[in-house]
Structures are given as structure tokens and as C-alpha cells.
Coordinates of C-alpha atoms in Angstrom, one line a residue:
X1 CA 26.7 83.3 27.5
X2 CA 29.5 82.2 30.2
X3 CA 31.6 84.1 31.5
X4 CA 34.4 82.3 30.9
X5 CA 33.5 82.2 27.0
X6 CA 36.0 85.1 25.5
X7 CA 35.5 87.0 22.6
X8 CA 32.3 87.8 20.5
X9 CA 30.6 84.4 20.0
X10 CA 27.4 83.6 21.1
X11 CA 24.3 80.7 21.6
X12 CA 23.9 78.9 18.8
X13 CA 20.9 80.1 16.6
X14 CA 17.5 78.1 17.9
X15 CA 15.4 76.3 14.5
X16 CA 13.1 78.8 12.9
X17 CA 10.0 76.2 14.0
X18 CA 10.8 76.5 17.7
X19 CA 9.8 79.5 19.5
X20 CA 11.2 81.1 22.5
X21 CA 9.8 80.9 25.3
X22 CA 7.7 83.1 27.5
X23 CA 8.5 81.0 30.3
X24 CA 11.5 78.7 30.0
X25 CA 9.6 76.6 33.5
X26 CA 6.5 75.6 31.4
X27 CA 5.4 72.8 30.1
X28 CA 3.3 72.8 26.4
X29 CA 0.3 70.8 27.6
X30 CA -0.4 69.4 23.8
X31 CA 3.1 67.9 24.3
X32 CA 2.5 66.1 27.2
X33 CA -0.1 63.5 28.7
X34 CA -3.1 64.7 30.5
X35 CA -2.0 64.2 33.9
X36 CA 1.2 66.0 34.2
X37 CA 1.8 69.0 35.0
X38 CA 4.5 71.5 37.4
X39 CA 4.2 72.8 40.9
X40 CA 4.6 75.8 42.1
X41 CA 8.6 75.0 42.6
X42 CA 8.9 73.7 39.4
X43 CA 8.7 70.0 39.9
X44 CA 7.1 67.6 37.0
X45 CA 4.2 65.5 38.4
X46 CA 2.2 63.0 37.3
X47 CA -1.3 62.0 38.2
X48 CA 0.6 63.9 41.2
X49 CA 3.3 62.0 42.0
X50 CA 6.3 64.5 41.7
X51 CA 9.1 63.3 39.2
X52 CA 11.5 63.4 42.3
X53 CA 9.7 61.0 44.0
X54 CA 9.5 58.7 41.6
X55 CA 13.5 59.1 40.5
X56 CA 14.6 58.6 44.3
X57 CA 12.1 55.0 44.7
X58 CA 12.5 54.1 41.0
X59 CA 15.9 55.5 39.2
X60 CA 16.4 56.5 35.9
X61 CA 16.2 56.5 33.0
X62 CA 12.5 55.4 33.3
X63 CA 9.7 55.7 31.3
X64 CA 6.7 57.0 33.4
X65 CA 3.4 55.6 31.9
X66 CA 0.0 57.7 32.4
X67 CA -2.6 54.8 32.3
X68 CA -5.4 57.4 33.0
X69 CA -4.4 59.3 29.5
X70 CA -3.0 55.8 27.6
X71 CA -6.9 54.2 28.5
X72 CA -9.2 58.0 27.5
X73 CA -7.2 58.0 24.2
X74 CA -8.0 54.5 23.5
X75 CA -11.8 54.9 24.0
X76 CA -11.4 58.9 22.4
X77 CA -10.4 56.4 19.1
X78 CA -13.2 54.0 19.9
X79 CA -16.0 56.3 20.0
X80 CA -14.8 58.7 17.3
X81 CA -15.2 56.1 14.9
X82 CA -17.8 54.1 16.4
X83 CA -20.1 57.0 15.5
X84 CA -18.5 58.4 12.6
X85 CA -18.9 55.1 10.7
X86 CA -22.0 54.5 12.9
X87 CA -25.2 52.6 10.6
X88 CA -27.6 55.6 10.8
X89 CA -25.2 57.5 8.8
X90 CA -25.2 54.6 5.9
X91 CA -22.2 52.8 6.7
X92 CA -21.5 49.3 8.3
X93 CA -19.4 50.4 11.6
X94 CA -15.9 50.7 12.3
X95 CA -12.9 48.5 14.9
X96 CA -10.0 50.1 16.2
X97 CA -6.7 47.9 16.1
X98 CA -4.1 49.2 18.6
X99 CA -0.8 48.5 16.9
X100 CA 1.3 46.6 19.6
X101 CA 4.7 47.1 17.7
X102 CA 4.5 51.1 19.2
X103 CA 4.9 49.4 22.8
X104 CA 3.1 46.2 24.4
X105 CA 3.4 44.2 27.5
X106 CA 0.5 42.7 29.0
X107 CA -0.9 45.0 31.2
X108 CA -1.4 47.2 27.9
X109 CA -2.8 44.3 26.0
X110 CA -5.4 44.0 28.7
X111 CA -5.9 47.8 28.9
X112 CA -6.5 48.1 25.1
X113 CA -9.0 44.5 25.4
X114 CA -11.1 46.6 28.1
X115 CA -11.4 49.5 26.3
X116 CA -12.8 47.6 23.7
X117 CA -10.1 47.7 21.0
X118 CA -8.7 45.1 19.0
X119 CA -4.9 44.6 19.0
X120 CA -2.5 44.4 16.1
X121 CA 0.3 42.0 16.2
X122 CA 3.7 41.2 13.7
X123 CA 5.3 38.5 15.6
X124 CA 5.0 35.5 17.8
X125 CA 6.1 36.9 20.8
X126 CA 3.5 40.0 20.4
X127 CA 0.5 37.1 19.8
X128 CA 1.7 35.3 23.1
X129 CA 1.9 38.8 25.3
X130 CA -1.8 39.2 23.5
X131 CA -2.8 35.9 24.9
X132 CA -1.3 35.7 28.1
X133 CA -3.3 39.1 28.7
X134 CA -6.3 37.4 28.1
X135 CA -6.9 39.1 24.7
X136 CA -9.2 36.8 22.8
X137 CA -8.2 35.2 19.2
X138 CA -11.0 36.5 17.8
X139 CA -9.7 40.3 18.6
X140 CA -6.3 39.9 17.1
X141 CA -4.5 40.8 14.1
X142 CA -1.5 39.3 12.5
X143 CA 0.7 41.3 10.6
X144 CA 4.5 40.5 9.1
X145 CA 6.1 40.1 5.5
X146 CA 7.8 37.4 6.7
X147 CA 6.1 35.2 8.9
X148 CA 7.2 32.2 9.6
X149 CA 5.3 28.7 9.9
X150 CA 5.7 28.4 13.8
X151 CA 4.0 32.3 13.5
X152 CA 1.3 30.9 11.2
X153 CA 0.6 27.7 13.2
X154 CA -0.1 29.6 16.4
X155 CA -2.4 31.9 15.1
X156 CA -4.3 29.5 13.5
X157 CA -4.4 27.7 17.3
X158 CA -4.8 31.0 18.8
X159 CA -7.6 31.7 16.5
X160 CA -6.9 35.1 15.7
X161 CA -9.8 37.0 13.7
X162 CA -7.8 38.0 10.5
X163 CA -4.4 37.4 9.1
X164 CA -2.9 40.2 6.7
X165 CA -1.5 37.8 4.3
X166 CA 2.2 40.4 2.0
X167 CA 3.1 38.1 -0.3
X168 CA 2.4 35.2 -3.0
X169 CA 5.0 32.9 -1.2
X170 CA 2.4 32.9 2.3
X171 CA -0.7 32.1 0.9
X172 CA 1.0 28.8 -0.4
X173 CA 2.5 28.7 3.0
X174 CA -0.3 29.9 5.4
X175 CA -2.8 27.2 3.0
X176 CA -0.2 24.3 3.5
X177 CA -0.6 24.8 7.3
X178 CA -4.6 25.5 7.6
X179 CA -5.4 22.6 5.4
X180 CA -2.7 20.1 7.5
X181 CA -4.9 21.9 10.6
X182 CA -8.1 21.1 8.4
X183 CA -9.6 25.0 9.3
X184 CA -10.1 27.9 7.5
X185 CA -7.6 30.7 7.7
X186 CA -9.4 34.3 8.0
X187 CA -7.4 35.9 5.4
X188 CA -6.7 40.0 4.7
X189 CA -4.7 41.2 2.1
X190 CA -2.5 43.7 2.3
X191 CA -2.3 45.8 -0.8
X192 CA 0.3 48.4 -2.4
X193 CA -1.6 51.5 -3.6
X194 CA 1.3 53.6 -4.4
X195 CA 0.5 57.0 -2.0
X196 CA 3.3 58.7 -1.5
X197 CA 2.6 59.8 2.4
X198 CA 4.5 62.8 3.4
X199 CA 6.3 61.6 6.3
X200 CA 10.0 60.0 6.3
X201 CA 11.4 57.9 3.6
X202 CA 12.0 54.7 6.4
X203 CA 8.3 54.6 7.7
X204 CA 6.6 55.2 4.3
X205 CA 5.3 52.4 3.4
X206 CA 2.8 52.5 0.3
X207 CA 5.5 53.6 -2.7
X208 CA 6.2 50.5 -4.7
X209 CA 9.7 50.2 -4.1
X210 CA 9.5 48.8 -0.5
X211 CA 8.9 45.3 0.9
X212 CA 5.5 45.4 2.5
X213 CA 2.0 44.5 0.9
X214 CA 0.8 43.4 -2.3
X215 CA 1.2 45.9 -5.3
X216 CA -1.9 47.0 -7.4
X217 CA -0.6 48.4 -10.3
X218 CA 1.3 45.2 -10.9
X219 CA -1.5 42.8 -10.6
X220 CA 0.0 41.6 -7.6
X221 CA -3.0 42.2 -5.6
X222 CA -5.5 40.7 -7.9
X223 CA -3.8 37.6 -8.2
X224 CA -3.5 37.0 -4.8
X225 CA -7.3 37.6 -4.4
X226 CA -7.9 34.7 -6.7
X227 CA -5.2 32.3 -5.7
X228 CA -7.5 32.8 -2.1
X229 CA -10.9 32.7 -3.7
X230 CA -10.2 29.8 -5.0
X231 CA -8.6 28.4 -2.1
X232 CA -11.0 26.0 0.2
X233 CA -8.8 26.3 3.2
X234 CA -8.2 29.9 3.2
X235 CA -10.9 33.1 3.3
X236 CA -11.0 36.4 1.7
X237 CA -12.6 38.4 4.1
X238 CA -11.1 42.0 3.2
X239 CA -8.1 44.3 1.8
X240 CA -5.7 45.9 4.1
X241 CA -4.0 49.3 3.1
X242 CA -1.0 51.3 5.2
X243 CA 1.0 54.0 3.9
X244 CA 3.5 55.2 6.4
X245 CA 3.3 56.5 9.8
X246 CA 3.1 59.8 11.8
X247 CA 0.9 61.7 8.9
X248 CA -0.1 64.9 9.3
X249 CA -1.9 65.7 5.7
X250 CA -5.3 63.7 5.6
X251 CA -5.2 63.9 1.6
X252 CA -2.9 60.3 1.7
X253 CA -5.4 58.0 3.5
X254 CA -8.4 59.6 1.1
X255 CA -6.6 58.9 -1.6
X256 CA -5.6 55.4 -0.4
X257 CA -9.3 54.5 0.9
X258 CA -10.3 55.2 -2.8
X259 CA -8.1 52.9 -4.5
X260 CA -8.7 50.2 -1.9
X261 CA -12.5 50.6 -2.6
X262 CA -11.9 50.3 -6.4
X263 CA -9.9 47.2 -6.1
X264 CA -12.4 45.4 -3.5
X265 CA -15.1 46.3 -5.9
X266 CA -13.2 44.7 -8.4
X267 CA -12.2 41.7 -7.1
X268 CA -16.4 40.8 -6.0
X269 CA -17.5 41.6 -9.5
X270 CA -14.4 39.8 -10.8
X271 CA -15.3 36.7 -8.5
X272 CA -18.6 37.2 -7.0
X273 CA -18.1 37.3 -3.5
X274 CA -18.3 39.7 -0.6
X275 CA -15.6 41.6 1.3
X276 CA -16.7 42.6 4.3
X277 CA -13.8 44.2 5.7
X278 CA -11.8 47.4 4.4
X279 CA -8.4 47.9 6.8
X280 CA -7.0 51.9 6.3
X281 CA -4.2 51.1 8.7
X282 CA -2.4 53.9 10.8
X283 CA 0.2 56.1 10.9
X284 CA -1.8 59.5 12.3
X285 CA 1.0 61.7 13.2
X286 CA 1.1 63.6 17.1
X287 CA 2.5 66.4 18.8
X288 CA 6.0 65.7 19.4
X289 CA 7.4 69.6 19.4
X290 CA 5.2 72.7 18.6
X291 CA 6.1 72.3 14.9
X292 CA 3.9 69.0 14.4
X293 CA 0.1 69.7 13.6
X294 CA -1.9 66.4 14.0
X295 CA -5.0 65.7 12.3
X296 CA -8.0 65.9 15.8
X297 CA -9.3 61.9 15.8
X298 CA -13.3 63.0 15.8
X299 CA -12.1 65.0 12.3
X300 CA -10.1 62.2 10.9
X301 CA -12.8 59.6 11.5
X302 CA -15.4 62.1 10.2
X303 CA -13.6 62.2 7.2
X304 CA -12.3 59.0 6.0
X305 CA -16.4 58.2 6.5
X306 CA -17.0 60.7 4.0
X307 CA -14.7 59.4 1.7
X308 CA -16.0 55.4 2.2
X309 CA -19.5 56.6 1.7
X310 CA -18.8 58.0 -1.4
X311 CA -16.4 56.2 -2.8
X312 CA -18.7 52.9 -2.2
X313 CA -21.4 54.7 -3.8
X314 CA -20.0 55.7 -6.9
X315 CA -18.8 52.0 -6.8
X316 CA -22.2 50.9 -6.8
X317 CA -21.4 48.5 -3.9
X318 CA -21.9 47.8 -0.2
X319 CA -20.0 49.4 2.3
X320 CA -17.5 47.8 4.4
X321 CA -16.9 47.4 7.9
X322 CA -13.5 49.6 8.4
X323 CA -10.9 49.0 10.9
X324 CA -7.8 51.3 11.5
X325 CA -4.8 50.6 13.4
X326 CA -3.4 53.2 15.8
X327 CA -0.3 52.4 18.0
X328 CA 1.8 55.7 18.5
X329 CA -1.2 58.3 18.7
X330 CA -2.9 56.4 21.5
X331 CA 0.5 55.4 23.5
X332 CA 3.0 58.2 22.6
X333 CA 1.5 61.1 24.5
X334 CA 0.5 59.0 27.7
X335 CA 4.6 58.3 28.3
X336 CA 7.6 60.5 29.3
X337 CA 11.1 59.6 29.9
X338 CA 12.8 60.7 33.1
X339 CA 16.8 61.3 33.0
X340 CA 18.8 62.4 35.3
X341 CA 21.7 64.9 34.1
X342 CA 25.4 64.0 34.0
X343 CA 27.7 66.6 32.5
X344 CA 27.0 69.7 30.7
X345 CA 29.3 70.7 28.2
X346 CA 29.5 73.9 26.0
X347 CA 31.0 73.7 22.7
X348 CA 32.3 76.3 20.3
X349 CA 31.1 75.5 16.4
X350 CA 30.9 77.4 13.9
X351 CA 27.4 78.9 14.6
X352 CA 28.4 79.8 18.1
X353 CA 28.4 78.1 21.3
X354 CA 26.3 75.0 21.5
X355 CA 25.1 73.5 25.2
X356 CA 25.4 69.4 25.2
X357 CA 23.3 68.0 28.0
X358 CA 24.6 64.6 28.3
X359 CA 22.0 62.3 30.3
X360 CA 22.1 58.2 31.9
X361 CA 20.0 57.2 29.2
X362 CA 20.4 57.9 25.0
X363 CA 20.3 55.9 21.8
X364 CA 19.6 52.6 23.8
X365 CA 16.1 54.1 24.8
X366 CA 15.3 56.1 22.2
X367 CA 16.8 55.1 18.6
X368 CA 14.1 57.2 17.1
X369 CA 16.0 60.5 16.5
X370 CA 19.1 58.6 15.3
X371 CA 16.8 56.4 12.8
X372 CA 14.4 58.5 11.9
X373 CA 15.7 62.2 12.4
X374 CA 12.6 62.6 14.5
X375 CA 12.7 65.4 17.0
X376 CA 12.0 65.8 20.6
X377 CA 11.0 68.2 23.4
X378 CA 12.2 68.2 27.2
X379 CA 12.1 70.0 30.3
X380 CA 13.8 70.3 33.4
X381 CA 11.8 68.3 35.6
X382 CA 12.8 68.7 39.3
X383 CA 13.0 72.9 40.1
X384 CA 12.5 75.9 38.2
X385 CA 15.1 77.8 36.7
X386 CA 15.6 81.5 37.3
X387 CA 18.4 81.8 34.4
X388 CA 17.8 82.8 30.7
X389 CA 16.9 80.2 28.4
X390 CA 19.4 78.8 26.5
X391 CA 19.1 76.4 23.4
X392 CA 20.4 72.8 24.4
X393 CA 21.0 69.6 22.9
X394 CA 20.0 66.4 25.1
X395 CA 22.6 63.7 24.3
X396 CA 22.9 60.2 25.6
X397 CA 26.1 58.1 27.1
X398 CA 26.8 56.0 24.1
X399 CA 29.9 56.1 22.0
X400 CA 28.5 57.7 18.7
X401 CA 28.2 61.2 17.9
X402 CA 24.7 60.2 16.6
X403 CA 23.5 59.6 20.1
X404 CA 21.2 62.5 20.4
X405 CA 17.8 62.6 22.4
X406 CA 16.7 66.4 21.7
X407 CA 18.3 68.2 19.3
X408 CA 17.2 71.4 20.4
X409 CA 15.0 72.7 23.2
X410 CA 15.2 75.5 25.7
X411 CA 16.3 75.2 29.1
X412 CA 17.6 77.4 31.5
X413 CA 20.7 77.9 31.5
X414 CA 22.1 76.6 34.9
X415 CA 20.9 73.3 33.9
X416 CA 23.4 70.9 36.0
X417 CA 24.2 67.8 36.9
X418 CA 22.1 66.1 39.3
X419 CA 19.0 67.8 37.5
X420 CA 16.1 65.6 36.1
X421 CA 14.9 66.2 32.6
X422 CA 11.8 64.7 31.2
X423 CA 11.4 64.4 27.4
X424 CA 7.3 63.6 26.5
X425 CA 6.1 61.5 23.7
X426 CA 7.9 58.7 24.4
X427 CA 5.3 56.4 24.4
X428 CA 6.1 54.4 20.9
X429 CA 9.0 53.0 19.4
X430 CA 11.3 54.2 22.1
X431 CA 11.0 51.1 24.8
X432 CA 9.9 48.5 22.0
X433 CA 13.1 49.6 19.7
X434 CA 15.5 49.9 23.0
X435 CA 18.5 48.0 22.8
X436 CA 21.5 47.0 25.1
X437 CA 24.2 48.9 22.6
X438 CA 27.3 49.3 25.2
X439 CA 25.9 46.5 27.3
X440 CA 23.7 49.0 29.1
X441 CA 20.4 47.6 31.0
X442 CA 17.6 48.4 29.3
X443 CA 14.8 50.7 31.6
X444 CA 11.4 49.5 32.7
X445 CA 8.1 51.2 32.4
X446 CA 6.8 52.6 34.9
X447 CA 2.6 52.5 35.4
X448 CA 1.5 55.7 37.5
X449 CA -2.5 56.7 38.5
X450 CA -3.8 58.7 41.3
X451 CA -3.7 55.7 43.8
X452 CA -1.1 53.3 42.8
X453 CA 2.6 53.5 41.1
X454 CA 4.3 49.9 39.8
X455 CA 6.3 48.3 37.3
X456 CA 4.5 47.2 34.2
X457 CA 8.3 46.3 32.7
X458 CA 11.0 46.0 35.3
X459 CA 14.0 48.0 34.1
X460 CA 16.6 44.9 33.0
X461 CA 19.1 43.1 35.5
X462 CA 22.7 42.6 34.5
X463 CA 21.7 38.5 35.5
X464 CA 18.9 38.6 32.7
X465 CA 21.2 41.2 30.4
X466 CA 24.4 38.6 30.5
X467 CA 22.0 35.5 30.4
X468 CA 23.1 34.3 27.1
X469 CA 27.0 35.0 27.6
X470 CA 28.3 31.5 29.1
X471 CA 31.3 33.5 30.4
X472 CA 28.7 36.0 32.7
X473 CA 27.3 32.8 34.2
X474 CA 27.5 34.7 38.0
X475 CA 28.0 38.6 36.9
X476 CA 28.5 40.6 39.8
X477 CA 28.7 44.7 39.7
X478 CA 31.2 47.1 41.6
X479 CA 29.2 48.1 44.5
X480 CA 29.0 51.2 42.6
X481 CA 26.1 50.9 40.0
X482 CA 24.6 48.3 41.2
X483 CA 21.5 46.1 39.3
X484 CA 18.8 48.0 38.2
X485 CA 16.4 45.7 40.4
X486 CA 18.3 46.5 43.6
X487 CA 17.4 49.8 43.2

């Protein structure tokens, strides 16, 4: 503790989950992508590129992309269920759907088309990054409880291979358009199958009470079947089940693949056709802190194979073709965030004294542990630290108290200002949720490999941030912090 600290307090207590550590310098390799790593004086690299580097050419806050780790995990998904659901083992194959809402831009549109993924999209501005990628129709998804007709008309135009259809209201809507287009709309069905996934009550997403899919227990599901079946511009090609996101107990998506299984074999005896495609969705949880326990992919794919094989055969029907939909275990892990330090503040509570590490970034990249309660690791990413570790709380520069980053991580102790921190797993939800809260630019994402370092998002300009204010129509800065892109 400080010197200047009187009295008997002390550190605040650290979580029972998080241990202390043998060396406060060292980074958890699980936590972080395959290419990073320290030097000998303590500096974070990537793909070898020191974190200092980087800061000094590039600023912060960025987020520092590992393409190397982001393309292996895509193909690790590919090939684990490629041969899981493989037809020498009785079952009809398997596609992987990367979920573009965890963090797209076209250069990882064209990544995830070459690795020989499909791509999952829930808006009109994710099918058009998809396209201008080069991402073919045929290997897109379309997702959304809402969409709207201009949505619906370009997809149709687009040609994308399947459109997961939440709700009576857009088959009339989505058939209106297709037969005015005089196609046939490749229709999925996403269906409400009422597991409870153990995960957080805002990104469940199969309980009944929520807004997505089609529910089973009500009938819901099976009338929407039929209103398609009978429909000659629309066509049923599957069911489409997701019950939450970063899941940890494989039990939920058994349970789930079962009750899809049942209903598909219902609705073919019920109107004598064929569904050739069963959608399990996502939502496999990753390693954010040494708490978290994911599920290995080659075990996960092994599994849910078991469970179509003999759930189909008990049915006394053909198998499917499966897809799932990963977005955060395949981008999370390749992406770190890079901070530079600003204050550090000790405060006295009533546990003891609590260290607030205030960096230049917060709740405007990373809403996730303000929304979700999610929790974070870091490290201090440009020298090792000789003093004891301490436990911290990373904070951002945003006027709410909620603004945390990590709520608790060691660090040594003479963490200061001018130091770098990196926190891992940044990957989803943290650059695709970003906001401009306090008029702040938002940052770009930086692509790194062995041989080459570049923008695949530019960090945001104070032109492009005050574009839509008539009164900024020539904003000019201080001299002292000056536009992101001048950096």
C-alpha cells in the first residue's frame, strides 16, 4: 500500500475466481490470440510488432487485429465440423455461418469467404459490406425481427441463400415482395424452443418471453411452416434455432437440436415435404478471464453430431445438413485493445483501498461490461513491472460511474501514466457496439501479420464525426488533440 495511505487499511480484496499471480509480467496465453506474446523487457508484441511501435505510428485506443489467429480459427470451425458431420459417419455435412454482428468490415467478409465460411447478416448495411467484399449471395444469411422491405428487396436482388424469416407479419411481407419480384424467396424459420441457456438474461435468447423467433409451444412455429408451404413464392428449406450467446454448458444446444429435430419431423409428415436444412445457431462461450471454461470446437462439433444422429433416428427421418453461426469465438480472441494510461487514482471504500486506472478509451469502445456485466482481463503492455501486484480497476474517460473496462485485474503497482495497457478478447461486440457518447471519435482497427500492418477501419475523423451537425460544417481542433487521421 502507499505510503502516504495512513492508518490500517489495505488493497481491496481480489474476486475469489481470479488468482494471484506468479508473475504479475505474464500474459495467460488462452486469453490472448496466437501471435502475441512479451519480450524479454516486458513489451506486448504481436505477430512481432511491439505494442510501442504500433502506439507511437498508430495512437490509441486501437484495436490491434491478428489476421493469422482471426483466419486458423475460422478454418479450426470449418474442419471441426466438416468432419464431425462428415457423410461416412451417416450424416449429411455441416456450413459454418460467421455472425458479422460480432465485428465486420470488408476485409473480414473476404477473410471469412476464403476460408470457406458462409457469413451471417441482420441488416442492410452488413449485406452491402458482404457484397462489396465479393461475398456471393448464395453464401449469405439474413437475419432480423424487424426487417424492413428495402432489407427484403435487396436480398432478394442479392440472392442471398436463405432468409430466417421471426415472425407471421414477414412472411406476408417478404411474399408480397418475391411475388412483385416473380422469384422464390429461400426461406428459414427461426423457431422458439424455450431453453433456458445459462448465460445473461440480455443475450438469452430462446425463453418465450423475448422478441426473437417463432415459438413452439404456442403453435407459432407450425403455422408459420404452413402459411410457407403453401406459399408458391416463398420456400421452406429449414428451421433455425439460437438460444443465447457466450455458453459454456453444452447440455442447452442438445437439448435445443432435439426439439428442432422433432418439430422438422413434424412439419414433413404434417405436409409432406423435405427440410433439408437444420440451423443450431451460436453463442459458444470463450476465454475472457481465467474463470470462463469454453467448450474445445472439435468436442462441440463431435457432439451436437451425436445428438443429430440420434435424435433423426429415433425420428425415423433423414438427417439434415446443419449450419451453426459463430461470430465472437472466431473474432474475439484474434483482437486486443491498446490504451494508453491517464491518471491513476487510489480510492478509500469500504473494503479498503481500490486503484482506478483511468484510460483514453472506455464505454464508447467497449459497452460490453456496462451492458452485459461481462468481465475483462488486461496487462501492462509496454515494460515490466518490478512492484507487487496490486488489484486494479480499468476505467474509461466518460462521465458515468458505469464506465468500467476491467473490473478487476492485477497489475503492478507503479502502473502510471504514459503506460500502455492491452485488454484481449476484444474482438466482438466492442468495435461494432462503439459509440461516439461525449462526442468522442470512435478507433479504427488495426490489421497486423508478420509482413504488413494497416488499417482495416480508420479510427473516425472529427469531419466524418460532426458530418451530420449543420453547425460543424468546417470543425477545426485545438492544435492540441488533433484528428485521429492526422495522427
Amino acid at each position: 500500500m502507499p505510503a502516504h495511505i495512513a492508518g490500517p487499511l489495505h488493497a481491496t480484496p481480489a474476486p475469489v475466481w481470479l488468482p494471484y499471480p506468479d508473475d504479475v509480467n505474464a500474459v495467460m496465453p488462452s486469453l490472448w490470440s496466437d501471435n502475441v506474446a512479451k519480450d524479454s523487457d516486458g513489451v506486448l508484441t504481436v505477430a512481432g510488432h511491439p505494442v510501442t511501435d504500433l502506439a507511437e505510428r498508430f495512437g490509441t485506443p486501437t484495436f490491434v487485429f491478428d489476421v493469422d489467429d482471426f483466419v486458423s480459427r475460422a478454418e479450426l470451425f470449418r474442419q471441426a465440423y466438416s468432419a464431425a458431420f462428415a457423410p461416412e459417419h451417416g450424416l449429411a455435412g455441416a456450413d459454418v455461418f460467421y455472425a458479422g454482428k460480432a465485428f465486420l468490415c470488408t476485409a473480414v467478409a473476404r477473410w471469412v469467404h476464403e476460408a470457406g465460411l458462409g457469413l451471417d447478416t441482420c441488416s442492410l448495411g452488413e449485406m452491402m459490406i458482404a457484397r462489396a467484399a465479393g461475398v456471393p449471395g448464395a453464401s449469405v444469411g439474413l437475419h432480423g425481427n424487424n426487417k424492413s422491405v428495402a432489407e427484403l428487396e435487396y436480398a432478394l436482388d442479392y440472392g442471398v441463400g436463405r432468409i430466417i424469416v421471426d415472425s407471421l407479419d414477414e412472411i406476408d411481407r417478404l411474399e408480397t415482395i418475391a411475388a412483385a419480384k416473380g422469384v422464390v424467396a429461400p426461406v428459414m424459420l427461426r423457431v422458439t424452443v424455450g431453453v433456458e441457456a445459462h448465460t445473461h438474461d440480455f443475450i438469452a435468447t430462446a425463453h418465450e418471453d423475448q422478441k426473437f423467433g417463432l415459438s413452439v409451444s404456442a403453435g407459432k412455429a407450425s403455422a408459420a411452416a404452413a402459411r410457407v408451404v403453401d406459399s408458391a413464392h416463398l420456400r421452406l428449406d429449414g428451421l433455425h434455432s439460437h438460444i443465447g450467446s457466450q455458453i459454456f454448458d453444452i447440455s442447452g444446444f442438445q437439448v435445443a437440436a432435439a426439439r428442432v429435430l422433432a418439430l422438422r419431423a413434424e412439419i414433413m409428415a404434417t405436409h409432406g415435404v423435405d427440410l433439408p436444412e437444420v440451423d443450431l445457431g451460436g453463442g459458444f462461450g470463450i476465454r475472457y478471464t481465467s474463470q470462463d471454461t469454453p467448450i474445445p470446437v472439435a468436442e462441440m462439433a463431435s457432439e451436437l453430431a451425436a445428438v443429430v444422429a440420434k435424435e433423426c433416428r429415433g425420428l425415423g427421418t433423414n438427417v439434415p445438413r446443419i449450419s451453426i453461426e459463430p461470430g465472437r469465438a472466431i473474432v474475439s480472441p484474434a483482437v486486443f485493445t491498446l490504451y494508453r494510461v491517464g491518471t491513476v487514482k487510489e480510492v478509500v471504500t469500504d473494503e479498503g483501498v481500490r486503484t482506478y486506472v483511468a484510460v483514453d478509451g472506455g464505454m464508447s469502445d467497449n459497452i460490453r461490461t456496462a451492458l452485459y456485466d461481462a468481465d475483462y482481463s488486461c496487462t501492462l503492455a509496454n515494460r515490466n513491472s518490478p512492484a507487487a501486484p496490486v488489484v486494479v480497476r480499468v476505467v474509461g474517460m466518460h462521465c458515468e460511474s458505469g464506465d468500467v473496462i476491467v473490473r478487476d485485474e492485477y497489475m503492478g503497482g507503479d502502473v502510471a501514466p504514459g503506460d500502455l495497457l492491452a485488454v484481449p478478447g476484444t474482438g466482438a461486440y466492442c468495435r461494432s457496439l462503439s459509440s461516439n457518447y461525449n462526442h468522442v471519435t470512435r478507433p479504427g482497427v488495426l490489421a497486423v501479420t508478420r509482413d504488413r500492418v494497416e488499417w482495416i477501419v480508420t479510427p473516425e475523423t472529427y469531419s466524418q464525426l460532426f458530418a451530420s451537425d449543420p453547425g460543424m460544417a468546417d470543425p477545426t481542433t485545438d492544435g492540441k488533440n488533433p484528428d485521429p487521421a492526422e495522427r
